[in-house]
Amino acid sequence: GPNHTGHGEAVAVMTEGAWSMPMGDITIDQELANAICEETVIAKQDSYAHQFEHSLETQLPFLQYFKKDFKIVPICLMRLQASACKVLSEGIVRAVTRLGRSVLLVASSDMTHYESQGKAETLDRKAIACIKKRDPVELYETVRSENITMCGVNPVTVMLHCCESLGAKESELVKYMTSGDVSGDMDKVVGYAGLVIK
């Protein structure tokens, strides 16, 4: 997930403990978290970056609803160069492969922030098209060149690189909406998209 607070390391991996959630505690997968830090020098053991960050926490109730028993490896990312996204993805893939794990990679991001409904939909369509093509480089470049205020472009870029390396063949847009679809305020909306890559 993206780092909104500016606290901690650029690539902060929480390697121990548990997250207390309303539906129950979720334990951190220490073995996999440490393996990721071992496989790439840019990933640092750091719990401080996660202390006041919400981006990953918002995903957990959905996971808990569908699966009762799982562990997590929280990774919080500041703004990264495209090359660093690729390096991190390679480290994650090496760690997962080394441990022989079956994993679910979740990238947390809102889409466009505080634009009109029409502009948000136009911009978000461009980013979503890149994700549907499973093209991390094009996504990264499109978000930057089009000034799309997608806070989690780095996590999604890393996730797409990982999916590419792990052999993903399909992508699906599950749902796209904006805050305006719920609130009725179409002047300053935030976009939300759910996509599945497999």
Backbone as ProteinMPNN parsed JSONL, in Angstrom:
{"seq_chain_A": "GPNHTGHGEAVAVMTEGAWSMPMGDITIDQELANAICEETVIAKQDSYAHQFEHSLETQLPFLQYFKKDFKIVPICLMRLQASACKVLSEGIVRAVTRLGRSVLLVASSDMTHYESQGKAETLDRKAIACIKKRDPVELYETVRSENITMCGVNPVTVMLHCCESLGAKESELVKYMTSGDVSGDMDKVVGYAGLVIK", "coords_chain_A": {"N_chain_A": [[0.824, -1.204, 0.0], [0.26, 2.391, -0.376], [2.289, 4.946, 1.164], [0.998, 7.372, 3.03], [1.73, 9.092, 5.037], [4.416, 9.785, 5.206], [6.159, 8.795, 7.062], [8.826, 6.683, 8.196], [10.63, 4.053, 6.394], [11.399, 4.015, 2.831], [10.591, 1.704, 1.526], [8.855, -0.123, 3.448], [8.697, -2.882, 5.439], [6.697, -4.703, 7.542], [7.644, -6.964, 9.892], [6.985, -8.554, 12.06], [4.63, -9.481, 14.662], [1.137, -8.636, 15.088], [-1.919, -7.548, 13.567], [-4.551, -5.858, 14.964], [-7.866, -6.238, 14.411], [-11.396, -5.444, 13.922], [-12.748, -7.851, 13.3], [-11.079, -9.736, 14.335], [-7.681, -10.659, 15.237], [-4.861, -10.449, 12.988], [-2.17, -12.244, 12.046], [1.258, -11.521, 11.353], [3.197, -12.832, 8.723], [6.061, -13.902, 9.521], [8.206, -15.358, 8.424], [7.981, -15.115, 5.601], [7.978, -12.318, 5.365], [10.548, -11.643, 6.35], [12.048, -13.006, 4.453], [11.523, -11.541, 2.123], [12.804, -9.135, 2.757], [15.402, -10.116, 2.855], [15.815, -10.804, 0.208], [15.876, -8.494, -1.316], [17.583, -5.47, -1.173], [16.344, -3.031, -0.958], [14.041, -3.303, 0.497], [13.096, -2.75, 3.757], [13.099, -3.686, 7.205], [10.557, -2.388, 9.066], [8.35, -1.068, 11.237], [7.339, 1.364, 11.941], [6.483, 2.98, 9.789], [4.006, 1.933, 9.294], [2.423, 2.589, 11.399], [0.576, 4.791, 11.528], [-0.718, 4.579, 9.159], [-3.305, 3.961, 6.776], [-3.844, 2.558, 4.443], [-3.441, -0.214, 3.924], [-4.83, -1.387, 5.972], [-7.501, -0.945, 5.345], [-8.091, -2.908, 3.518], [-8.187, -5.321, 4.823], [-10.635, -6.197, 6.222], [-12.163, -7.166, 4.058], [-10.66, -9.343, 3.195], [-10.777, -10.903, 5.5], [-13.475, -11.486, 5.558], [-13.784, -13.303, 3.481], [-11.902, -15.282, 3.98], [-10.909, -17.105, 6.733], [-8.535, -17.846, 8.041], [-5.462, -16.65, 7.711], [-2.255, -15.175, 6.989], [-0.398, -12.092, 6.92], [1.821, -9.935, 5.016], [2.679, -6.894, 5.522], [3.476, -4.208, 3.433], [4.645, -1.048, 2.995], [4.753, 1.674, 0.862], [6.625, 4.476, -0.121], [6.814, 7.189, -2.514], [8.203, 5.89, -5.42], [10.824, 5.319, -7.832], [10.321, 3.994, -11.145], [12.112, 1.943, -11.673], [12.795, 1.045, -9.116], [10.377, -0.05, -8.284], [10.296, -2.297, -9.923], [12.584, -3.677, -9.02], [11.837, -4.241, -6.359], [9.634, -5.909, -6.836], [10.894, -8.102, -7.992], [12.352, -9.056, -5.811], [10.246, -9.812, -4.101], [9.075, -11.853, -5.626], [11.208, -13.678, -5.745], [11.397, -14.338, -3.019], [8.87, -15.505, -2.492], [8.96, -17.663, -4.264], [11.208, -19.025, -3.313], [10.307, -19.89, -0.814], [8.254, -21.453, -1.583], [5.563, -20.716, -1.551], [2.006, -20.248, -1.818], [0.469, -17.358, -2.659], [-1.575, -14.436, -2.144], [-1.548, -11.442, -3.726], [-2.114, -8.192, -2.834], [-2.83, -5.005, -3.866], [-3.23, -1.811, -2.696], [-5.115, 1.03, -3.443], [-6.624, 4.216, -4.052], [-8.292, 5.743, -6.839], [-8.473, 8.456, -9.069], [-8.38, 11.603, -7.372], [-10.546, 14.067, -6.116], [-11.535, 15.389, -8.434], [-13.85, 16.392, -11.04], [-16.723, 14.308, -11.72], [-16.839, 13.482, -14.445], [-14.212, 14.051, -15.394], [-12.681, 12.487, -13.642], [-13.565, 9.903, -14.311], [-12.652, 9.762, -16.972], [-9.83, 9.975, -16.673], [-9.334, 7.821, -14.937], [-10.142, 5.661, -16.492], [-8.027, 5.44, -18.274], [-5.888, 4.606, -16.626], [-6.967, 2.209, -15.632], [-7.177, 0.739, -17.986], [-4.488, 0.145, -18.487], [-3.91, -1.495, -16.295], [-5.655, -3.595, -16.782], [-4.446, -4.59, -19.049], [-2.308, -5.652, -17.863], [0.112, -4.277, -17.619], [2.745, -3.029, -16.179], [4.704, -1.021, -16.628], [3.559, 0.726, -18.496], [1.352, 1.567, -16.983], [2.61, 2.963, -14.824], [3.905, 5.027, -16.263], [1.722, 6.259, -17.561], [0.129, 7.208, -15.418], [1.884, 9.105, -14.357], [2.369, 10.844, -16.616], [-0.191, 11.733, -17.29], [-0.968, 12.987, -15.041], [-2.517, 11.656, -13.07], [-4.115, 11.259, -10.058], [-3.587, 8.91, -8.501], [-3.104, 7.331, -5.674], [-1.844, 4.927, -4.978], [-0.159, 4.078, -7.067], [2.448, 3.046, -7.124], [2.373, 0.63, -5.442], [0.524, -0.834, -7.052], [1.916, -1.013, -9.447], [4.138, -2.548, -8.618], [2.774, -4.902, -7.88], [1.731, -5.677, -10.397], [4.092, -6.21, -11.818], [4.976, -8.414, -10.297], [2.884, -10.231, -10.792], [3.211, -10.597, -13.525], [5.71, -11.894, -13.582], [5.042, -14.181, -12.185], [3.365, -15.475, -13.863], [0.729, -14.615, -14.57], [-2.263, -14.51, -16.495], [-4.741, -13.393, -17.003], [-7.022, -10.655, -16.565], [-9.454, -8.741, -14.809], [-11.904, -6.268, -14.57], [-13.701, -5.711, -11.819], [-15.407, -3.836, -10.606], [-16.148, -0.389, -11.006], [-16.48, 2.72, -9.491], [-17.357, 5.987, -8.255], [-16.987, 8.279, -5.509], [-18.974, 10.101, -5.879], [-21.061, 8.656, -7.003], [-22.254, 7.606, -4.806], [-22.558, 9.702, -2.911], [-23.71, 11.746, -4.376], [-22.517, 14.152, -4.936], [-21.009, 15.454, -7.574], [-18.956, 17.073, -8.232], [-16.444, 17.054, -6.918], [-14.904, 14.259, -6.769], [-13.803, 10.975, -5.652], [-12.219, 8.284, -7.155], [-12.793, 4.744, -7.389], [-11.682, 1.48, -7.928], [-11.988, -1.992, -8.478], [-10.007, -4.665, -9.258], [-9.145, -7.877, -10.555], [-6.378, -9.93, -10.944], [-5.132, -12.758, -12.525]], "CA_chain_A": [[0.0, 0.0, 0.0], [1.001, 3.656, -0.386], [2.595, 5.627, 2.418], [0.415, 8.711, 3.012], [2.182, 9.894, 6.179], [5.813, 10.18, 5.075], [6.95, 8.211, 8.143], [9.487, 5.403, 7.994], [11.461, 3.732, 5.233], [10.745, 4.121, 1.521], [9.941, 0.392, 1.352], [8.789, -0.539, 4.85], [8.077, -4.197, 5.619], [6.467, -5.064, 8.942], [8.109, -8.349, 9.898], [6.541, -9.329, 13.218], [3.485, -8.976, 15.393], [-0.202, -8.904, 14.567], [-2.784, -6.386, 13.425], [-5.819, -6.042, 15.664], [-8.982, -5.779, 13.586], [-12.688, -5.753, 14.556], [-13.132, -9.242, 13.075], [-10.053, -10.612, 14.898], [-6.288, -10.343, 14.947], [-4.235, -11.057, 11.817], [-0.74, -12.417, 12.337], [2.208, -11.26, 10.273], [3.979, -13.99, 8.286], [7.448, -13.487, 9.76], [9.142, -16.042, 7.52], [7.914, -14.5, 4.276], [8.39, -10.913, 5.502], [12.013, -11.614, 6.44], [12.598, -13.474, 3.17], [11.459, -10.416, 1.188], [13.892, -8.226, 3.132], [16.662, -10.763, 2.49], [15.936, -10.949, -1.242], [16.117, -7.201, -1.964], [18.119, -4.527, -0.19], [15.507, -1.836, -0.795], [12.991, -3.598, 1.483], [13.654, -2.613, 5.11], [12.222, -4.003, 8.335], [10.145, -1.106, 9.628], [6.948, -1.033, 11.658], [6.946, 2.749, 12.172], [5.757, 3.485, 8.62], [2.65, 1.372, 9.31], [1.74, 2.951, 12.639], [-0.551, 5.705, 11.307], [-1.127, 4.415, 7.759], [-4.595, 3.272, 6.659], [-4.088, 1.985, 3.114], [-3.539, -1.681, 3.973], [-5.845, -1.732, 6.965], [-8.825, -0.927, 4.72], [-8.29, -4.122, 2.711], [-8.238, -6.532, 5.647], [-11.975, -6.75, 6.468], [-12.598, -7.929, 2.887], [-9.96, -10.63, 3.237], [-11.311, -11.678, 6.629], [-14.818, -11.943, 5.215], [-13.711, -14.452, 2.579], [-10.979, -16.318, 4.454], [-10.79, -16.948, 8.185], [-7.191, -18.101, 8.56], [-4.391, -16.251, 6.806], [-1.254, -14.253, 7.522], [-0.106, -10.986, 6.016], [3.111, -9.246, 5.005], [2.394, -5.504, 5.175], [4.557, -3.452, 2.806], [4.198, 0.339, 2.83], [5.661, 2.264, -0.123], [6.644, 5.892, -0.476], [6.932, 7.363, -3.959], [9.394, 5.194, -5.907], [11.097, 5.304, -9.266], [9.835, 2.781, -11.819], [13.133, 0.895, -11.534], [12.694, 0.505, -7.755], [9.19, -0.926, -8.279], [10.71, -3.557, -10.568], [13.521, -4.358, -8.107], [11.06, -4.781, -5.241], [8.838, -7.046, -7.326], [11.797, -9.246, -8.182], [12.635, -9.585, -4.488], [9.039, -10.492, -3.621], [8.933, -13.108, -6.387], [12.257, -14.609, -5.284], [11.04, -14.809, -1.667], [7.715, -16.4, -2.619], [9.432, -18.873, -4.948], [12.133, -19.713, -2.402], [9.553, -20.537, 0.258], [7.25, -22.331, -2.171], [4.277, -20.286, -1.03], [0.895, -19.76, -2.619], [0.165, -16.076, -2.037], [-2.469, -13.456, -2.755], [-0.947, -10.116, -3.711], [-3.156, -7.164, -2.799], [-2.32, -3.639, -3.971], [-4.257, -0.884, -2.227], [-5.044, 2.371, -4.014], [-7.748, 4.92, -4.64], [-7.973, 6.219, -8.181], [-8.392, 9.912, -9.107], [-8.85, 12.327, -6.184], [-11.061, 15.436, -6.074], [-11.846, 15.963, -9.741], [-15.258, 16.202, -11.385], [-17.069, 12.937, -12.091], [-16.442, 13.227, -15.827], [-12.743, 14.031, -15.523], [-12.189, 11.317, -12.916], [-13.847, 8.714, -15.128], [-11.753, 9.784, -18.135], [-8.471, 9.661, -16.226], [-9.29, 6.478, -14.361], [-10.237, 4.698, -17.59], [-6.678, 5.269, -18.826], [-5.115, 3.774, -15.692], [-7.581, 0.88, -15.582], [-6.803, 0.038, -19.227], [-3.118, -0.376, -18.299], [-3.974, -2.609, -15.339], [-6.306, -4.711, -17.475], [-3.435, -5.155, -19.962], [-1.254, -6.169, -16.987], [1.328, -3.61, -18.086], [3.189, -2.139, -15.09], [5.465, 0.125, -17.126], [2.6, 1.663, -19.076], [0.589, 2.156, -15.885], [3.461, 3.934, -14.133], [4.134, 6.173, -17.147], [0.439, 6.916, -17.807], [-0.249, 7.948, -14.213], [2.765, 10.274, -14.255], [2.206, 11.778, -17.739], [-1.554, 12.267, -17.296], [-1.208, 13.581, -13.712], [-3.608, 10.951, -12.405], [-3.811, 11.29, -8.625], [-3.772, 7.533, -8.006], [-2.125, 7.324, -4.577], [-1.136, 3.656, -4.885], [0.393, 3.623, -8.345], [3.625, 2.206, -6.879], [1.967, -0.732, -5.087], [-0.1, -1.534, -8.181], [3.008, -1.312, -10.381], [4.872, -3.694, -8.06], [1.897, -6.069, -7.983], [1.658, -6.101, -11.799], [5.383, -6.851, -12.128], [4.958, -9.736, -9.663], [1.934, -11.081, -11.525], [3.852, -10.919, -14.799], [6.756, -12.892, -13.313], [4.434, -15.411, -11.669], [2.616, -16.131, -14.937], [-0.684, -14.23, -14.703], [-2.733, -14.503, -17.888], [-6.044, -12.761, -17.135], [-7.368, -9.556, -15.663], [-10.88, -8.432, -14.87], [-12.419, -5.151, -13.785], [-14.873, -6.179, -11.077], [-16.325, -2.715, -10.39], [-15.613, 0.967, -10.916], [-17.426, 3.728, -9.017], [-16.738, 7.123, -7.573], [-17.712, 8.727, -4.316], [-20.152, 10.808, -6.349], [-22.138, 7.698, -7.228], [-22.888, 7.359, -3.515], [-22.914, 10.954, -2.217], [-24.428, 12.659, -5.256], [-21.655, 15.303, -5.24], [-20.249, 15.083, -8.77], [-17.95, 18.104, -8.506], [-15.132, 16.622, -6.396], [-15.096, 12.849, -6.445], [-12.66, 10.071, -5.584], [-12.524, 7.073, -7.91], [-12.465, 3.451, -6.777], [-11.769, 0.368, -8.871], [-11.571, -3.305, -8.013], [-9.582, -5.529, -10.36], [-8.55, -9.163, -10.203], [-5.365, -10.412, -11.899], [-4.827, -14.161, -12.234]], "C_chain_A": [[0.853, 1.246, 0.0], [1.208, 4.22, 1.011], [2.072, 7.06, 2.314], [1.035, 9.638, 4.055], [3.595, 10.439, 6.023], [6.706, 9.625, 6.171], [7.626, 6.924, 7.677], [10.272, 5.29, 6.705], [10.67, 3.868, 3.937], [9.995, 2.843, 1.171], [9.96, -0.266, 2.728], [8.005, -1.84, 4.98], [7.925, -4.456, 7.113], [6.703, -6.564, 9.051], [7.667, -9.178, 11.097], [5.344, -8.676, 13.872], [2.171, -9.389, 14.76], [-0.954, -7.59, 14.46], [-4.125, -6.713, 14.073], [-6.927, -5.401, 14.848], [-10.301, -6.137, 14.26], [-13.132, -7.21, 14.399], [-12.089, -10.234, 13.595], [-8.66, -10.208, 14.481], [-5.802, -11.087, 13.704], [-2.736, -11.068, 12.058], [0.102, -12.099, 11.103], [3.007, -12.536, 9.996], [5.459, -13.609, 8.363], [8.41, -14.097, 8.749], [9.15, -15.377, 6.151], [8.364, -13.037, 4.328], [9.913, -10.793, 5.554], [12.662, -12.045, 5.137], [12.576, -12.35, 2.139], [12.581, -9.423, 1.479], [15.26, -8.793, 2.778], [16.889, -10.747, 0.982], [16.112, -9.632, -1.983], [16.508, -6.168, -0.918], [17.233, -3.296, -0.013], [14.373, -2.05, 0.195], [13.615, -3.61, 2.875], [12.626, -3.032, 6.16], [11.867, -2.692, 9.029], [8.663, -1.169, 9.968], [6.438, 0.406, 11.804], [6.106, 3.313, 11.02], [4.296, 3.044, 8.619], [1.789, 1.922, 10.447], [0.501, 3.823, 12.422], [-1.101, 5.607, 9.88], [-2.391, 3.559, 7.666], [-4.743, 2.413, 5.409], [-4.214, 0.466, 3.109], [-4.656, -2.132, 4.902], [-7.241, -1.81, 6.336], [-9.117, -2.183, 3.904], [-8.604, -5.355, 3.575], [-9.644, -7.051, 5.955], [-12.507, -7.572, 5.286], [-11.951, -9.312, 2.873], [-10.518, -11.51, 4.353], [-12.713, -12.212, 6.345], [-14.76, -13.232, 4.397], [-12.837, -15.584, 3.098], [-10.7, -16.092, 5.928], [-9.343, -17.007, 8.677], [-6.15, -17.743, 7.501], [-3.431, -15.339, 7.557], [-0.97, -13.187, 6.474], [1.359, -10.573, 6.089], [2.835, -7.812, 4.57], [3.634, -4.804, 4.62], [4.007, -2.072, 2.463], [5.223, 1.068, 1.949], [5.504, 3.771, -0.223], [6.734, 5.976, -1.996], [8.265, 6.774, -4.421], [9.586, 5.437, -7.397], [10.582, 3.986, -9.849], [10.82, 1.635, -11.633], [13.084, 0.257, -10.149], [11.476, -0.399, -7.616], [9.538, -2.291, -8.85], [11.63, -4.356, -9.64], [12.767, -4.977, -6.928], [10.255, -5.993, -5.68], [9.701, -8.285, -7.501], [12.144, -9.893, -6.844], [11.452, -10.347, -3.913], [8.889, -11.843, -4.311], [9.982, -14.119, -5.946], [11.903, -15.181, -3.923], [9.895, -15.815, -1.727], [8.138, -17.732, -3.237], [10.314, -19.703, -4.027], [11.382, -20.49, -1.33], [8.463, -21.472, -0.271], [5.836, -21.996, -1.729], [3.268, -20.01, -2.131], [0.424, -18.482, -1.946], [-0.893, -15.321, -2.837], [-1.782, -12.112, -2.615], [-2.065, -9.088, -3.796], [-2.476, -5.803, -2.862], [-3.454, -2.689, -3.645], [-4.041, 0.49, -2.85], [-6.439, 2.915, -4.27], [-7.33, 5.288, -6.059], [-7.884, 7.749, -8.114], [-9.018, 10.541, -7.861], [-9.341, 13.729, -6.551], [-11.099, 16.139, -7.436], [-13.34, 15.792, -9.977], [-15.489, 14.748, -11.794], [-16.564, 12.605, -13.497], [-14.939, 13.124, -16.003], [-12.156, 12.813, -14.821], [-12.399, 10.05, -13.737], [-12.908, 8.629, -16.321], [-10.337, 9.375, -17.751], [-8.368, 8.222, -15.73], [-9.385, 5.399, -15.432], [-8.861, 4.402, -18.182], [-5.829, 4.363, -17.933], [-5.649, 2.346, -15.658], [-7.233, 0.076, -16.825], [-5.404, -0.573, -19.11], [-3.117, -1.581, -17.365], [-4.605, -3.826, -16.012], [-5.359, -5.382, -18.47], [-2.278, -5.803, -19.189], [0.119, -5.575, -17.369], [1.808, -2.604, -17.033], [3.907, -0.896, -15.572], [4.519, 1.175, -17.702], [1.744, 2.318, -17.994], [1.384, 3.266, -15.216], [3.604, 5.202, -14.97], [2.842, 6.953, -17.403], [0.005, 7.757, -16.612], [0.599, 9.215, -14.08], [2.458, 11.295, -15.363], [0.833, 12.432, -17.765], [-1.915, 12.955, -15.968], [-2.434, 12.976, -13.027], [-3.24, 10.82, -10.935], [-4.159, 9.949, -7.971], [-2.712, 7.291, -6.937], [-1.286, 6.043, -4.529], [-0.576, 3.152, -6.194], [1.621, 2.733, -8.128], [3.251, 0.799, -6.429], [1.345, -1.502, -6.249], [0.959, -1.898, -9.223], [3.81, -2.522, -9.905], [4.055, -4.974, -8.21], [1.839, -6.589, -9.418], [2.957, -6.76, -12.253], [5.426, -8.268, -11.545], [4.059, -10.691, -10.433], [2.519, -11.526, -12.862], [4.884, -12.035, -14.604], [6.186, -14.232, -12.872], [3.461, -16.056, -12.658], [1.147, -15.78, -15.061], [-1.058, -14.094, -16.169], [-4.029, -13.727, -18.086], [-6.169, -11.583, -16.186], [-8.829, -9.214, -15.874], [-11.172, -7.218, -14.001], [-13.708, -5.622, -13.13], [-15.891, -5.051, -10.937], [-15.544, -1.413, -10.408], [-16.751, 1.885, -10.473], [-16.635, 4.929, -8.515], [-17.554, 7.451, -6.335], [-18.989, 9.461, -4.706], [-21.336, 9.891, -6.617], [-22.906, 7.402, -5.945], [-23.399, 8.66, -2.898], [-23.799, 11.874, -3.051], [-23.651, 13.915, -5.604], [-20.739, 14.921, -6.395], [-19.128, 16.078, -9.081], [-16.548, 17.709, -8.064], [-15.276, 15.198, -5.905], [-13.757, 12.161, -6.224], [-13.084, 8.788, -6.295], [-12.05, 5.828, -7.182], [-12.658, 2.351, -7.815], [-11.307, -0.908, -8.194], [-11.23, -4.169, -9.209], [-8.966, -6.795, -9.816], [-7.599, -9.57, -11.32], [-5.091, -11.868, -11.543], [-4.189, -14.858, -13.419]], "O_chain_A": [[2.037, 1.189, 0.334], [0.404, 3.996, 1.917], [2.642, 7.874, 1.588], [0.876, 10.855, 3.962], [3.94, 11.447, 6.64], [7.893, 9.945, 6.214], [7.074, 6.173, 6.872], [10.542, 6.277, 6.021], [9.439, 3.841, 3.938], [8.907, 2.884, 0.595], [10.95, -0.883, 3.123], [6.814, -1.898, 4.675], [8.904, -4.432, 7.858], [6.037, -7.349, 8.377], [7.941, -10.377, 11.153], [5.071, -7.492, 13.675], [2.099, -10.355, 14.0], [-0.658, -6.634, 15.177], [-4.749, -7.727, 13.759], [-6.934, -4.191, 14.619], [-10.332, -7.045, 15.091], [-13.818, -7.744, 15.271], [-12.191, -11.433, 13.335], [-8.477, -9.5, 13.491], [-6.256, -12.191, 13.402], [-2.117, -10.021, 12.251], [-0.292, -12.373, 9.97], [3.437, -13.226, 10.92], [6.032, -13.073, 7.415], [9.325, -13.425, 8.273], [10.217, -15.106, 5.6], [9.059, -12.572, 3.424], [10.496, -9.943, 4.882], [13.705, -11.515, 4.754], [13.518, -12.217, 1.358], [13.233, -8.928, 0.559], [16.176, -8.043, 2.439], [18.031, -10.683, 0.528], [16.463, -9.638, -3.163], [15.835, -6.017, 0.102], [17.36, -2.587, 0.985], [13.797, -1.08, 0.688], [14.541, -4.375, 3.145], [11.433, -2.764, 6.017], [12.741, -1.976, 9.517], [7.821, -1.307, 9.08], [5.228, 0.635, 11.791], [5.136, 4.036, 11.248], [3.446, 3.699, 8.017], [0.571, 1.742, 10.455], [-0.522, 3.609, 13.073], [-1.868, 6.469, 9.451], [-2.535, 2.566, 8.379], [-5.677, 1.615, 5.321], [-5.02, -0.081, 2.357], [-5.334, -3.127, 4.649], [-8.063, -2.634, 6.738], [-10.279, -2.485, 3.631], [-9.215, -6.312, 3.101], [-9.837, -8.267, 5.951], [-13.217, -8.558, 5.485], [-12.601, -10.316, 2.581], [-10.707, -12.712, 4.171], [-13.087, -13.275, 6.84], [-15.573, -14.136, 4.587], [-13.015, -16.733, 2.694], [-10.298, -14.999, 6.324], [-8.972, -16.302, 9.616], [-5.986, -18.46, 6.513], [-3.755, -14.805, 8.617], [-1.266, -13.363, 5.292], [2.045, -10.822, 7.08], [2.763, -7.537, 3.372], [4.695, -4.802, 5.243], [3.026, -1.947, 1.731], [6.416, 1.075, 2.254], [4.397, 4.283, -0.388], [6.731, 4.954, -2.682], [9.321, 7.112, -3.887], [8.635, 5.723, -8.125], [10.428, 2.996, -9.135], [10.414, 0.487, -11.455], [13.308, -0.946, -10.018], [11.531, -1.405, -6.91], [9.121, -3.32, -8.318], [11.47, -5.568, -9.495], [13.038, -6.117, -6.548], [10.202, -6.996, -4.967], [9.271, -9.395, -7.187], [12.224, -11.117, -6.741], [11.626, -11.405, -3.307], [8.61, -12.852, -3.664], [9.672, -15.301, -5.791], [12.083, -16.376, -3.688], [9.952, -16.862, -1.082], [7.72, -18.796, -2.782], [10.188, -20.925, -3.963], [11.764, -21.606, -0.976], [7.827, -22.193, 0.498], [5.007, -22.889, -1.553], [3.626, -19.594, -3.233], [0.021, -18.511, -0.783], [-1.074, -15.54, -4.034], [-1.466, -11.687, -1.503], [-2.87, -9.115, -4.727], [-1.644, -5.48, -2.014], [-4.522, -2.757, -4.254], [-2.944, 1.047, -2.798], [-7.338, 2.17, -4.66], [-6.163, 5.159, -6.43], [-7.274, 8.283, -7.188], [-10.043, 10.077, -7.362], [-8.634, 14.486, -7.217], [-10.746, 17.311, -7.565], [-14.02, 15.122, -9.2], [-14.55, 14.046, -12.17], [-15.937, 11.567, -13.708], [-14.446, 12.221, -16.679], [-11.239, 12.177, -15.341], [-11.498, 9.218, -13.839], [-12.418, 7.548, -16.65], [-9.719, 8.539, -18.41], [-7.429, 7.501, -16.067], [-8.777, 4.337, -15.297], [-8.563, 3.264, -18.546], [-5.139, 3.468, -18.419], [-4.877, 1.387, -15.657], [-7.018, -1.133, -16.741], [-5.17, -1.685, -19.583], [-2.417, -2.564, -17.606], [-4.142, -4.953, -15.831], [-5.449, -6.586, -18.708], [-1.389, -6.418, -19.778], [1.128, -6.277, -17.43], [1.337, -1.467, -16.995], [3.741, 0.177, -14.992], [4.661, 2.367, -17.429], [1.444, 3.509, -18.086], [0.89, 4.383, -15.059], [3.447, 6.312, -14.461], [2.868, 8.183, -17.456], [-0.438, 8.893, -16.779], [0.083, 10.275, -13.728], [2.304, 12.483, -15.079], [0.701, 13.57, -18.215], [-3.032, 13.442, -15.8], [-3.273, 13.69, -12.478], [-2.164, 10.32, -10.607], [-4.929, 9.887, -7.013], [-1.545, 7.069, -7.262], [-0.138, 6.075, -4.085], [-0.515, 1.944, -6.423], [1.817, 1.768, -8.866], [3.773, -0.163, -6.993], [1.611, -2.692, -6.415], [0.901, -2.976, -9.815], [4.125, -3.413, -10.693], [4.583, -6.008, -8.619], [1.891, -7.798, -9.641], [2.933, -7.749, -12.985], [5.858, -9.207, -12.214], [4.439, -11.833, -10.695], [2.35, -12.672, -13.279], [4.92, -12.999, -15.369], [6.762, -15.285, -13.146], [2.812, -17.053, -12.341], [0.378, -16.571, -15.608], [-0.264, -13.621, -16.983], [-4.39, -13.425, -19.224], [-5.513, -11.523, -15.146], [-9.372, -9.375, -16.967], [-10.746, -7.145, -12.849], [-14.693, -5.899, -13.814], [-17.089, -5.265, -11.123], [-14.428, -1.334, -9.896], [-17.853, 1.828, -11.019], [-15.413, 4.881, -8.375], [-18.666, 6.957, -6.15], [-19.971, 9.45, -3.963], [-22.487, 10.304, -6.475], [-24.068, 6.997, -5.989], [-24.531, 8.721, -2.418], [-24.548, 12.685, -2.507], [-24.071, 14.675, -6.477], [-19.798, 14.149, -6.213], [-18.433, 15.936, -10.087], [-15.573, 17.997, -8.758], [-15.71, 14.952, -4.78], [-12.706, 12.702, -6.567], [-14.178, 8.273, -6.063], [-11.052, 5.846, -6.461], [-13.682, 2.304, -8.497], [-10.345, -0.9, -7.425], [-12.071, -4.384, -10.082], [-8.345, -6.795, -8.754], [-7.964, -9.556, -12.496], [-4.842, -12.181, -10.378], [-3.87, -16.044, -13.339]]}, "name": "protein", "num_of_chains": 1, "seq": "GPNHTGHGEAVAVMTEGAWSMPMGDITIDQELANAICEETVIAKQDSYAHQFEHSLETQLPFLQYFKKDFKIVPICLMRLQASACKVLSEGIVRAVTRLGRSVLLVASSDMTHYESQGKAETLDRKAIACIKKRDPVELYETVRSENITMCGVNPVTVMLHCCESLGAKESELVKYMTSGDVSGDMDKVVGYAGLVIK"}
